[in-house]
Amino acid sequence: MPLARSDHTETRDEREPLKGREPSDAFGVYIHWPFCLSKCPYCDFNSHVRRAAIDESRFVRAFVAEITTTAARIGARVVSTVFFGGGTPSLMAPATVAAVLDAVAAHWTMAPDVEVTLEANPTSVEAARFRGYRAAGVNRVSLGVQALDDSALTALGRLHSVREAREAVAIARNTFDRYSFDLIYARPGQTPAQWRRELAHAIAEAAEHLSLYQLTIEPETPFAALHAAGKLSVPDDDTARALYDVTQEVCTARGLPAYEVSNHARPGAECRHNLVYWRGHEYAGIGPGAHGRLDVDGVRRAVATEKRPESWLMRVEAQGHGVVADEALTRAERADEFLLMGLRLAEGIAPERFQRVAGRPLDHERIAFLRQHGLVEIAPNGHLRVTAAGFPVLDAVVADLAA
Ligand SMILES: C[S@@+](CC[C@H](N)C(=O)[O-])C[C@H]1O[C@@H](n2cnc3c(N)ncnc32)[C@H](O)[C@@H]1O
Ligand code: SF4
């Protein structure tokens, strides 16, 4: 869609330090566990399969070292959220999780209501560890259910059955205050009617939160090769749009509206860790291939660590961290990132926060243009937010508002 653009000129020093952190700013800690039992054919996350046993005590020492180095660099923080992602963090021993959380608490202050999430694969072996995770301090799990249909699970290369997934969800419900699960839709051959039924079953199992991802054919995955060879066909654009529309309709009707493009929750039950990213707050990324956004001397820095687990270990053992990229973001980059992340949220963005982050106000001409086309609106609280008609063309809306 051609959208009007006008040139924007930076008038201030691009890397001029911004106003300090607001006391209310959230701070998240992301911990990456990079191993899985097998590699799913659609997945391009930083996950690796190893035949030999993983030396978890060596990883614990490295996680603790990287947390120590990061804390020395940024100083005191109140941790609002911790997220163990992967890979498959539910392959970690509960003692490993406990040791990492102890290190986070030793170097920063844990908020009294800290949200601690762990991603888990829904097999019986992993569900057996849930009580250990709770004892370690985890208070929320996110389960990778992916489908409530056995043939779809097989096609996705998953190691669990629907029965096992349901049992893992039941154990999560009895163990943690909060849980969520992920489903992938727009799968090969899936129809809107089938998805409507599957989603109704999912909502019956979900307490407060669901992540619903449209299948993406990621480059250099086995699915990409099959797709290129004509051996895997995904729903066409019209069917994908119908599946998206069913998702919004069913979830909204059942009290789980989208609060972000792919995430649905009862109001108040949003994943606070992911809100840290989407609201443009600060977070530390710990572990192989983790990304962080750190405020150092008032400047926002994009930090990333070495992806390969063994190389990351060696770097951390040699220098106390595995950082391989560490760049100050310009104001224009911060502004674009703030729009890109914030407009994914149903709540949209606060214009005054945009101004604080970007060092310039939002472009009123462009907003007026997008409003005329029904793609964005001004909420009663003054936030700029994307409309239901705008979400399917979100990339174009963001591109139009970006610098
Ligand atoms: C880091 S991954 C997985 C966590 C866990 N290892 C699992 O697989 O259950 C987080 C989520 O991303 C989603 N995902 C991964 N690859 C995807 C793809 N190609 N298309 C859509 N969703 C994907 C899956 O729903 C998955 O649960
Ligand atoms: S989808 Fe999850 S289990 Fe499968 S390879 Fe990716 S991270 Fe591992």
mmCIF file of N, CA, C and O in Angstrom, residues 81-167:
data_model
loop_
_atom_site.group_PDB
_atom_site.id
_atom_site.type_symbol
_atom_site.label_atom_id
_atom_site.label_comp_id
_atom_site.label_asym_id
_atom_site.label_seq_id
_atom_site.Cartn_x
_atom_site.Cartn_y
_atom_site.Cartn_z
ATOM 1 N N THR A 81 10.840 -8.732 35.757
ATOM 2 C CA THR A 81 10.520 -10.019 35.131
ATOM 3 C C THR A 81 11.816 -10.779 34.813
ATOM 4 O O THR A 81 12.843 -10.187 34.520
ATOM 5 N N VAL A 82 11.711 -12.107 34.878
ATOM 6 C CA VAL A 82 12.788 -12.979 34.399
ATOM 7 C C VAL A 82 12.118 -13.976 33.460
ATOM 8 O O VAL A 82 11.003 -14.448 33.728
ATOM 9 N N PHE A 83 12.781 -14.283 32.340
ATOM 10 C CA PHE A 83 12.193 -15.215 31.375
ATOM 11 C C PHE A 83 13.262 -16.210 30.944
ATOM 12 O O PHE A 83 14.299 -15.821 30.413
ATOM 13 N N PHE A 84 13.015 -17.511 31.197
ATOM 14 C CA PHE A 84 13.889 -18.570 30.702
ATOM 15 C C PHE A 84 13.320 -19.037 29.375
ATOM 16 O O PHE A 84 12.244 -19.650 29.329
ATOM 17 N N GLY A 85 14.025 -18.713 28.270
ATOM 18 C CA GLY A 85 13.529 -19.079 26.944
ATOM 19 C C GLY A 85 14.527 -19.971 26.233
ATOM 20 O O GLY A 85 15.646 -20.191 26.700
ATOM 21 N N GLY A 86 14.102 -20.485 25.073
ATOM 22 C CA GLY A 86 15.034 -21.388 24.396
ATOM 23 C C GLY A 86 14.801 -21.463 22.915
ATOM 24 O O GLY A 86 14.200 -20.571 22.329
ATOM 25 N N GLY A 87 15.254 -22.602 22.400
ATOM 26 C CA GLY A 87 15.631 -23.857 23.046
ATOM 27 C C GLY A 87 14.507 -24.384 23.953
ATOM 28 O O GLY A 87 13.361 -23.994 23.861
ATOM 29 N N THR A 88 14.923 -25.287 24.794
ATOM 30 C CA THR A 88 13.967 -25.937 25.694
ATOM 31 C C THR A 88 14.446 -25.804 27.135
ATOM 32 O O THR A 88 15.157 -26.692 27.647
ATOM 33 N N PRO A 89 14.072 -24.727 27.810
ATOM 34 C CA PRO A 89 14.525 -24.536 29.196
ATOM 35 C C PRO A 89 14.014 -25.612 30.151
ATOM 36 O O PRO A 89 14.631 -25.834 31.196
ATOM 37 N N SER A 90 12.932 -26.316 29.756
ATOM 38 C CA SER A 90 12.431 -27.367 30.655
ATOM 39 C C SER A 90 13.320 -28.608 30.618
ATOM 40 O O SER A 90 12.997 -29.613 31.251
ATOM 41 N N LEU A 91 14.452 -28.527 29.887
ATOM 42 C CA LEU A 91 15.459 -29.588 29.996
ATOM 43 C C LEU A 91 16.477 -29.259 31.088
ATOM 44 O O LEU A 91 17.314 -30.085 31.439
ATOM 45 N N MET A 92 16.417 -28.036 31.634
ATOM 46 C CA MET A 92 17.353 -27.646 32.697
ATOM 47 C C MET A 92 16.939 -28.318 34.007
ATOM 48 O O MET A 92 15.740 -28.416 34.297
ATOM 49 N N ALA A 93 17.931 -28.703 34.778
ATOM 50 C CA ALA A 93 17.617 -29.218 36.112
ATOM 51 C C ALA A 93 17.052 -28.064 36.944
ATOM 52 O O ALA A 93 17.529 -26.923 36.817
ATOM 53 N N PRO A 94 16.066 -28.315 37.796
ATOM 54 C CA PRO A 94 15.560 -27.239 38.658
ATOM 55 C C PRO A 94 16.680 -26.543 39.447
ATOM 56 O O PRO A 94 16.638 -25.324 39.648
ATOM 57 N N ALA A 95 17.724 -27.291 39.831
ATOM 58 C CA ALA A 95 18.824 -26.674 40.590
ATOM 59 C C ALA A 95 19.555 -25.639 39.732
ATOM 60 O O ALA A 95 20.064 -24.637 40.259
ATOM 61 N N THR A 96 19.609 -25.866 38.425
ATOM 62 C CA THR A 96 20.253 -24.899 37.523
ATOM 63 C C THR A 96 19.436 -23.610 37.486
ATOM 64 O O THR A 96 19.978 -22.504 37.578
ATOM 65 N N VAL A 97 18.120 -23.769 37.364
ATOM 66 C CA VAL A 97 17.227 -22.602 37.347
ATOM 67 C C VAL A 97 17.356 -21.834 38.661
ATOM 68 O O VAL A 97 17.458 -20.598 38.683
ATOM 69 N N ALA A 98 17.390 -22.576 39.767
ATOM 70 C CA ALA A 98 17.499 -21.940 41.090
ATOM 71 C C ALA A 98 18.804 -21.159 41.203
ATOM 72 O O ALA A 98 18.826 -20.021 41.705
ATOM 73 N N ALA A 99 19.899 -21.735 40.696
ATOM 74 C CA ALA A 99 21.204 -21.066 40.810
ATOM 75 C C ALA A 99 21.214 -19.769 39.987
ATOM 76 O O ALA A 99 21.774 -18.758 40.417
ATOM 77 N N VAL A 100 20.588 -19.810 38.820
ATOM 78 C CA VAL A 100 20.543 -18.600 37.981
ATOM 79 C C VAL A 100 19.702 -17.526 38.672
ATOM 80 O O VAL A 100 20.091 -16.348 38.735
ATOM 81 N N LEU A 101 18.553 -17.929 39.233
ATOM 82 C CA LEU A 101 17.704 -16.944 39.914
ATOM 83 C C LEU A 101 18.408 -16.376 41.148
ATOM 84 O O LEU A 101 18.286 -15.174 41.442
ATOM 85 N N ASP A 102 19.173 -17.219 41.834
ATOM 86 C CA ASP A 102 19.940 -16.720 42.997
ATOM 87 C C ASP A 102 20.928 -15.648 42.543
ATOM 88 O O ASP A 102 21.113 -14.627 43.217
ATOM 89 N N ALA A 103 21.561 -15.884 41.397
ATOM 90 C CA ALA A 103 22.552 -14.906 40.904
ATOM 91 C C ALA A 103 21.863 -13.600 40.514
ATOM 92 O O ALA A 103 22.382 -12.510 40.790
ATOM 93 N N VAL A 104 20.692 -13.691 39.879
ATOM 94 C CA VAL A 104 19.956 -12.471 39.509
ATOM 95 C C VAL A 104 19.624 -11.687 40.787
ATOM 96 O O VAL A 104 19.823 -10.467 40.873
ATOM 97 N N ALA A 105 19.153 -12.420 41.808
ATOM 98 C CA ALA A 105 18.757 -11.768 43.062
ATOM 99 C C ALA A 105 19.960 -11.226 43.833
ATOM 100 O O ALA A 105 19.834 -10.269 44.602
ATOM 101 N N ALA A 106 21.126 -11.839 43.625
ATOM 102 C CA ALA A 106 22.323 -11.383 44.349
ATOM 103 C C ALA A 106 22.846 -10.064 43.775
ATOM 104 O O ALA A 106 23.447 -9.267 44.487
ATOM 105 N N HIS A 107 22.612 -9.840 42.487
ATOM 106 C CA HIS A 107 23.195 -8.654 41.838
ATOM 107 C C HIS A 107 22.208 -7.518 41.629
ATOM 108 O O HIS A 107 22.610 -6.370 41.445
ATOM 109 N N TRP A 108 20.928 -7.843 41.585
ATOM 110 C CA TRP A 108 19.912 -6.810 41.438
ATOM 111 C C TRP A 108 18.848 -7.035 42.516
ATOM 112 O O TRP A 108 18.891 -8.028 43.237
ATOM 113 N N THR A 109 17.890 -6.116 42.604
ATOM 114 C CA THR A 109 16.804 -6.291 43.570
ATOM 115 C C THR A 109 15.618 -6.917 42.854
ATOM 116 O O THR A 109 15.205 -6.430 41.798
ATOM 117 N N MET A 110 15.073 -7.985 43.414
ATOM 118 C CA MET A 110 13.881 -8.594 42.806
ATOM 119 C C MET A 110 12.656 -7.795 43.254
ATOM 120 O O MET A 110 12.476 -7.575 44.461
ATOM 121 N N ALA A 111 11.806 -7.376 42.320
ATOM 122 C CA ALA A 111 10.556 -6.713 42.697
ATOM 123 C C ALA A 111 9.708 -7.703 43.497
ATOM 124 O O ALA A 111 9.767 -8.910 43.238
ATOM 125 N N PRO A 112 8.929 -7.211 44.464
ATOM 126 C CA PRO A 112 8.132 -8.153 45.271
ATOM 127 C C PRO A 112 7.174 -8.977 44.407
ATOM 128 O O PRO A 112 6.876 -10.121 44.733
ATOM 129 N N ASP A 113 6.720 -8.412 43.297
ATOM 130 C CA ASP A 113 5.792 -9.147 42.432
ATOM 131 C C ASP A 113 6.480 -9.649 41.159
ATOM 132 O O ASP A 113 5.852 -9.750 40.107
ATOM 133 N N VAL A 114 7.776 -9.970 41.263
ATOM 134 C CA VAL A 114 8.529 -10.366 40.067
ATOM 135 C C VAL A 114 7.831 -11.540 39.354
ATOM 136 O O VAL A 114 7.365 -12.478 40.001
ATOM 137 N N GLU A 115 7.754 -11.424 38.024
ATOM 138 C CA GLU A 115 7.182 -12.506 37.201
ATOM 139 C C GLU A 115 8.348 -13.340 36.685
ATOM 140 O O GLU A 115 9.253 -12.809 36.056
ATOM 141 N N VAL A 116 8.330 -14.643 36.986
ATOM 142 C CA VAL A 116 9.418 -15.522 36.534
ATOM 143 C C VAL A 116 8.817 -16.628 35.667
ATOM 144 O O VAL A 116 8.139 -17.534 36.163
ATOM 145 N N THR A 117 9.048 -16.521 34.348
ATOM 146 C CA THR A 117 8.449 -17.459 33.386
ATOM 147 C C THR A 117 9.500 -18.436 32.882
ATOM 148 O O THR A 117 10.661 -18.060 32.679
ATOM 149 N N LEU A 118 9.081 -19.678 32.662
ATOM 150 C CA LEU A 118 9.961 -20.665 32.043
ATOM 151 C C LEU A 118 9.209 -21.322 30.890
ATOM 152 O O LEU A 118 8.060 -21.745 31.054
ATOM 153 N N GLU A 119 9.853 -21.379 29.713
ATOM 154 C CA GLU A 119 9.243 -22.057 28.562
ATOM 155 C C GLU A 119 9.437 -23.555 28.723
ATOM 156 O O GLU A 119 10.558 -24.004 29.003
ATOM 157 N N ALA A 120 8.368 -24.318 28.517
ATOM 158 C CA ALA A 120 8.461 -25.759 28.707
ATOM 159 C C ALA A 120 7.859 -26.491 27.517
ATOM 160 O O ALA A 120 6.859 -26.047 26.951
ATOM 161 N N ASN A 121 8.483 -27.598 27.151
ATOM 162 C CA ASN A 121 7.861 -28.475 26.161
ATOM 163 C C ASN A 121 6.932 -29.422 26.915
ATOM 164 O O ASN A 121 7.289 -29.885 27.997
ATOM 165 N N PRO A 122 5.772 -29.732 26.358
ATOM 166 C CA PRO A 122 4.766 -30.468 27.144
ATOM 167 C C PRO A 122 4.913 -31.983 27.088
ATOM 168 O O PRO A 122 4.000 -32.685 26.669
ATOM 169 N N THR A 123 6.051 -32.497 27.514
ATOM 170 C CA THR A 123 6.185 -33.956 27.630
ATOM 171 C C THR A 123 6.076 -34.317 29.106
ATOM 172 O O THR A 123 6.265 -33.468 29.984
ATOM 173 N N SER A 124 5.819 -35.597 29.350
ATOM 174 C CA SER A 124 5.628 -36.011 30.748
ATOM 175 C C SER A 124 6.929 -35.849 31.534
ATOM 176 O O SER A 124 6.922 -35.488 32.707
ATOM 177 N N VAL A 125 8.062 -36.092 30.878
ATOM 178 C CA VAL A 125 9.351 -35.980 31.575
ATOM 179 C C VAL A 125 9.531 -34.549 32.081
ATOM 180 O O VAL A 125 9.960 -34.309 33.220
ATOM 181 N N GLU A 126 9.173 -33.605 31.222
ATOM 182 C CA GLU A 126 9.386 -32.217 31.604
ATOM 183 C C GLU A 126 8.372 -31.759 32.655
ATOM 184 O O GLU A 126 8.723 -31.038 33.588
ATOM 185 N N ALA A 127 7.133 -32.218 32.507
ATOM 186 C CA ALA A 127 6.110 -31.836 33.492
ATOM 187 C C ALA A 127 6.496 -32.335 34.887
ATOM 188 O O ALA A 127 6.148 -31.719 35.896
ATOM 189 N N ALA A 128 7.255 -33.439 34.933
ATOM 190 C CA ALA A 128 7.672 -33.988 36.231
ATOM 191 C C ALA A 128 8.608 -33.019 36.964
ATOM 192 O O ALA A 128 8.795 -33.118 38.172
ATOM 193 N N ARG A 129 9.189 -32.079 36.235
ATOM 194 C CA ARG A 129 10.109 -31.127 36.884
ATOM 195 C C ARG A 129 9.401 -29.856 37.373
ATOM 196 O O ARG A 129 10.027 -28.989 37.975
ATOM 197 N N PHE A 130 8.100 -29.735 37.061
ATOM 198 C CA PHE A 130 7.430 -28.459 37.343
ATOM 199 C C PHE A 130 7.499 -28.060 38.812
ATOM 200 O O PHE A 130 7.695 -26.895 39.136
ATOM 201 N N ARG A 131 7.323 -29.048 39.710
ATOM 202 C CA ARG A 131 7.360 -28.675 41.142
ATOM 203 C C ARG A 131 8.727 -28.153 41.540
ATOM 204 O O ARG A 131 8.852 -27.240 42.354
ATOM 205 N N GLY A 132 9.748 -28.754 40.943
ATOM 206 C CA GLY A 132 11.117 -28.287 41.214
ATOM 207 C C GLY A 132 11.320 -26.861 40.735
ATOM 208 O O GLY A 132 11.979 -26.051 41.398
ATOM 209 N N TYR A 133 10.727 -26.532 39.584
ATOM 210 C CA TYR A 133 10.857 -25.157 39.080
ATOM 211 C C TYR A 133 10.122 -24.179 40.010
ATOM 212 O O TYR A 133 10.593 -23.083 40.271
ATOM 213 N N ARG A 134 8.965 -24.605 40.469
ATOM 214 C CA ARG A 134 8.224 -23.709 41.377
ATOM 215 C C ARG A 134 9.045 -23.453 42.641
ATOM 216 O O ARG A 134 9.163 -22.318 43.104
ATOM 217 N N ALA A 135 9.643 -24.523 43.172
ATOM 218 C CA ALA A 135 10.472 -24.362 44.382
ATOM 219 C C ALA A 135 11.666 -23.445 44.096
ATOM 220 O O ALA A 135 12.136 -22.717 44.970
ATOM 221 N N ALA A 136 12.134 -23.448 42.840
ATOM 222 C CA ALA A 136 13.279 -22.600 42.473
ATOM 223 C C ALA A 136 12.882 -21.128 42.348
ATOM 224 O O ALA A 136 13.742 -20.256 42.337
ATOM 225 N N GLY A 137 11.577 -20.854 42.208
ATOM 226 C CA GLY A 137 11.147 -19.455 42.106
ATOM 227 C C GLY A 137 10.366 -19.132 40.834
ATOM 228 O O GLY A 137 9.944 -17.991 40.633
ATOM 229 N N VAL A 138 10.180 -20.132 39.969
ATOM 230 C CA VAL A 138 9.390 -19.899 38.744
ATOM 231 C C VAL A 138 7.921 -19.783 39.154
ATOM 232 O O VAL A 138 7.429 -20.577 39.960
ATOM 233 N N ASN A 139 7.214 -18.772 38.624
ATOM 234 C CA ASN A 139 5.788 -18.653 38.977
ATOM 235 C C ASN A 139 4.865 -18.634 37.754
ATOM 236 O O ASN A 139 3.658 -18.419 37.875
ATOM 237 N N ARG A 140 5.440 -18.885 36.575
ATOM 238 C CA ARG A 140 4.616 -18.903 35.351
ATOM 239 C C ARG A 140 5.307 -19.815 34.346
ATOM 240 O O ARG A 140 6.528 -19.741 34.204
ATOM 241 N N VAL A 141 4.537 -20.679 33.668
ATOM 242 C CA VAL A 141 5.144 -21.470 32.583
ATOM 243 C C VAL A 141 4.429 -21.172 31.281
ATOM 244 O O VAL A 141 3.231 -20.840 31.256
ATOM 245 N N SER A 142 5.194 -21.293 30.208
ATOM 246 C CA SER A 142 4.657 -21.116 28.868
ATOM 247 C C SER A 142 4.943 -22.409 28.121
ATOM 248 O O SER A 142 6.099 -22.773 27.907
ATOM 249 N N LEU A 143 3.883 -23.136 27.769
ATOM 250 C CA LEU A 143 4.032 -24.477 27.206
ATOM 251 C C LEU A 143 3.921 -24.455 25.683
ATOM 252 O O LEU A 143 2.980 -23.861 25.137
ATOM 253 N N GLY A 144 4.846 -25.154 25.022
ATOM 254 C CA GLY A 144 4.807 -25.204 23.551
ATOM 255 C C GLY A 144 3.914 -26.324 23.053
ATOM 256 O O GLY A 144 4.396 -27.330 22.536
ATOM 257 N N VAL A 145 2.610 -26.153 23.207
ATOM 258 C CA VAL A 145 1.656 -27.194 22.801
ATOM 259 C C VAL A 145 1.626 -27.320 21.271
ATOM 260 O O VAL A 145 1.582 -28.416 20.716
ATOM 261 N N GLN A 146 1.611 -26.229 20.558
ATOM 262 C CA GLN A 146 1.673 -26.104 19.090
ATOM 263 C C GLN A 146 0.424 -26.554 18.346
ATOM 264 O O GLN A 146 0.023 -25.929 17.377
ATOM 265 N N ALA A 147 -0.218 -27.665 18.738
ATOM 266 C CA ALA A 147 -1.442 -28.100 18.053
ATOM 267 C C ALA A 147 -2.199 -29.036 18.981
ATOM 268 O O ALA A 147 -1.596 -29.730 19.796
ATOM 269 N N LEU A 148 -3.526 -29.031 18.837
ATOM 270 C CA LEU A 148 -4.327 -30.003 19.594
ATOM 271 C C LEU A 148 -4.859 -31.039 18.606
ATOM 272 O O LEU A 148 -6.050 -31.339 18.563
ATOM 273 N N ASP A 149 -3.973 -31.546 17.782
ATOM 274 C CA ASP A 149 -4.319 -32.487 16.724
ATOM 275 C C ASP A 149 -3.079 -33.347 16.485
ATOM 276 O O ASP A 149 -2.011 -32.813 16.144
ATOM 277 N N ASP A 150 -3.211 -34.666 16.717
ATOM 278 C CA ASP A 150 -2.022 -35.524 16.674
ATOM 279 C C ASP A 150 -1.346 -35.550 15.312
ATOM 280 O O ASP A 150 -0.114 -35.579 15.229
ATOM 281 N N SER A 151 -2.150 -35.532 14.229
ATOM 282 C CA SER A 151 -1.475 -35.602 12.924
ATOM 283 C C SER A 151 -0.725 -34.298 12.650
ATOM 284 O O SER A 151 0.359 -34.306 12.048
ATOM 285 N N ALA A 152 -1.274 -33.181 13.131
ATOM 286 C CA ALA A 152 -0.563 -31.905 12.956
ATOM 287 C C ALA A 152 0.728 -31.901 13.788
ATOM 288 O O ALA A 152 1.765 -31.412 13.333
ATOM 289 N N LEU A 153 0.681 -32.486 14.987
ATOM 290 C CA LEU A 153 1.895 -32.536 15.822
ATOM 291 C C LEU A 153 2.975 -33.364 15.127
ATOM 292 O O LEU A 153 4.148 -32.991 15.125
ATOM 293 N N THR A 154 2.565 -34.461 14.508
ATOM 294 C CA THR A 154 3.534 -35.290 13.779
ATOM 295 C C THR A 154 4.109 -34.499 12.610
ATOM 296 O O THR A 154 5.322 -34.478 12.391
ATOM 297 N N ALA A 155 3.229 -33.811 11.875
ATOM 298 C CA ALA A 155 3.704 -33.038 10.716
ATOM 299 C C ALA A 155 4.668 -31.925 11.158
ATOM 300 O O ALA A 155 5.573 -31.548 10.410
ATOM 301 N N LEU A 156 4.473 -31.413 12.369
ATOM 302 C CA LEU A 156 5.367 -30.358 12.868
ATOM 303 C C LEU A 156 6.640 -30.942 13.482
ATOM 304 O O LEU A 156 7.496 -30.198 13.974
ATOM 305 N N GLY A 157 6.730 -32.289 13.489
ATOM 306 C CA GLY A 157 7.938 -32.928 14.016
ATOM 307 C C GLY A 157 8.027 -32.874 15.530
ATOM 308 O O GLY A 157 9.126 -32.965 16.096
ATOM 309 N N ARG A 158 6.883 -32.748 16.200
ATOM 310 C CA ARG A 158 6.920 -32.633 17.667
ATOM 311 C C ARG A 158 7.037 -34.002 18.316
ATOM 312 O O ARG A 158 6.616 -35.019 17.752
ATOM 313 N N LEU A 159 7.588 -34.027 19.525
ATOM 314 C CA LEU A 159 7.831 -35.289 20.218
ATOM 315 C C LEU A 159 6.687 -35.660 21.158
ATOM 316 O O LEU A 159 6.710 -36.718 21.759
ATOM 317 N N HIS A 160 5.678 -34.764 21.311
ATOM 318 C CA HIS A 160 4.592 -35.053 22.250
ATOM 319 C C HIS A 160 3.278 -35.306 21.496
ATOM 320 O O HIS A 160 3.140 -34.936 20.340
ATOM 321 N N SER A 161 2.330 -35.936 22.217
ATOM 322 C CA SER A 161 0.984 -36.167 21.665
ATOM 323 C C SER A 161 0.025 -35.149 22.294
ATOM 324 O O SER A 161 0.380 -34.467 23.269
ATOM 325 N N VAL A 162 -1.194 -35.084 21.756
ATOM 326 C CA VAL A 162 -2.192 -34.179 22.336
ATOM 327 C C VAL A 162 -2.471 -34.585 23.783
ATOM 328 O O VAL A 162 -2.568 -33.733 24.676
ATOM 329 N N ARG A 163 -2.542 -35.912 24.019
ATOM 330 C CA ARG A 163 -2.834 -36.366 25.389
ATOM 331 C C ARG A 163 -1.749 -35.898 26.360
ATOM 332 O O ARG A 163 -2.027 -35.388 27.443
ATOM 333 N N GLU A 164 -0.514 -36.053 25.933
ATOM 334 C CA GLU A 164 0.596 -35.617 26.792
ATOM 335 C C GLU A 164 0.547 -34.108 27.049
ATOM 336 O O GLU A 164 0.787 -33.632 28.160
ATOM 337 N N ALA A 165 0.197 -33.362 25.983
ATOM 338 C CA ALA A 165 0.135 -31.907 26.128
ATOM 339 C C ALA A 165 -0.958 -31.520 27.125
ATOM 340 O O ALA A 165 -0.755 -30.662 27.995
ATOM 341 N N ARG A 166 -2.114 -32.175 26.999
ATOM 342 C CA ARG A 166 -3.211 -31.859 27.933
ATOM 343 C C ARG A 166 -2.804 -32.184 29.368
ATOM 344 O O ARG A 166 -3.128 -31.461 30.304
ATOM 345 N N GLU A 167 -2.077 -33.305 29.528
ATOM 346 C CA GLU A 167 -1.642 -33.666 30.887
ATOM 347 C C GLU A 167 -0.639 -32.636 31.422
ATOM 348 O O GLU A 167 -0.699 -32.254 32.594
#
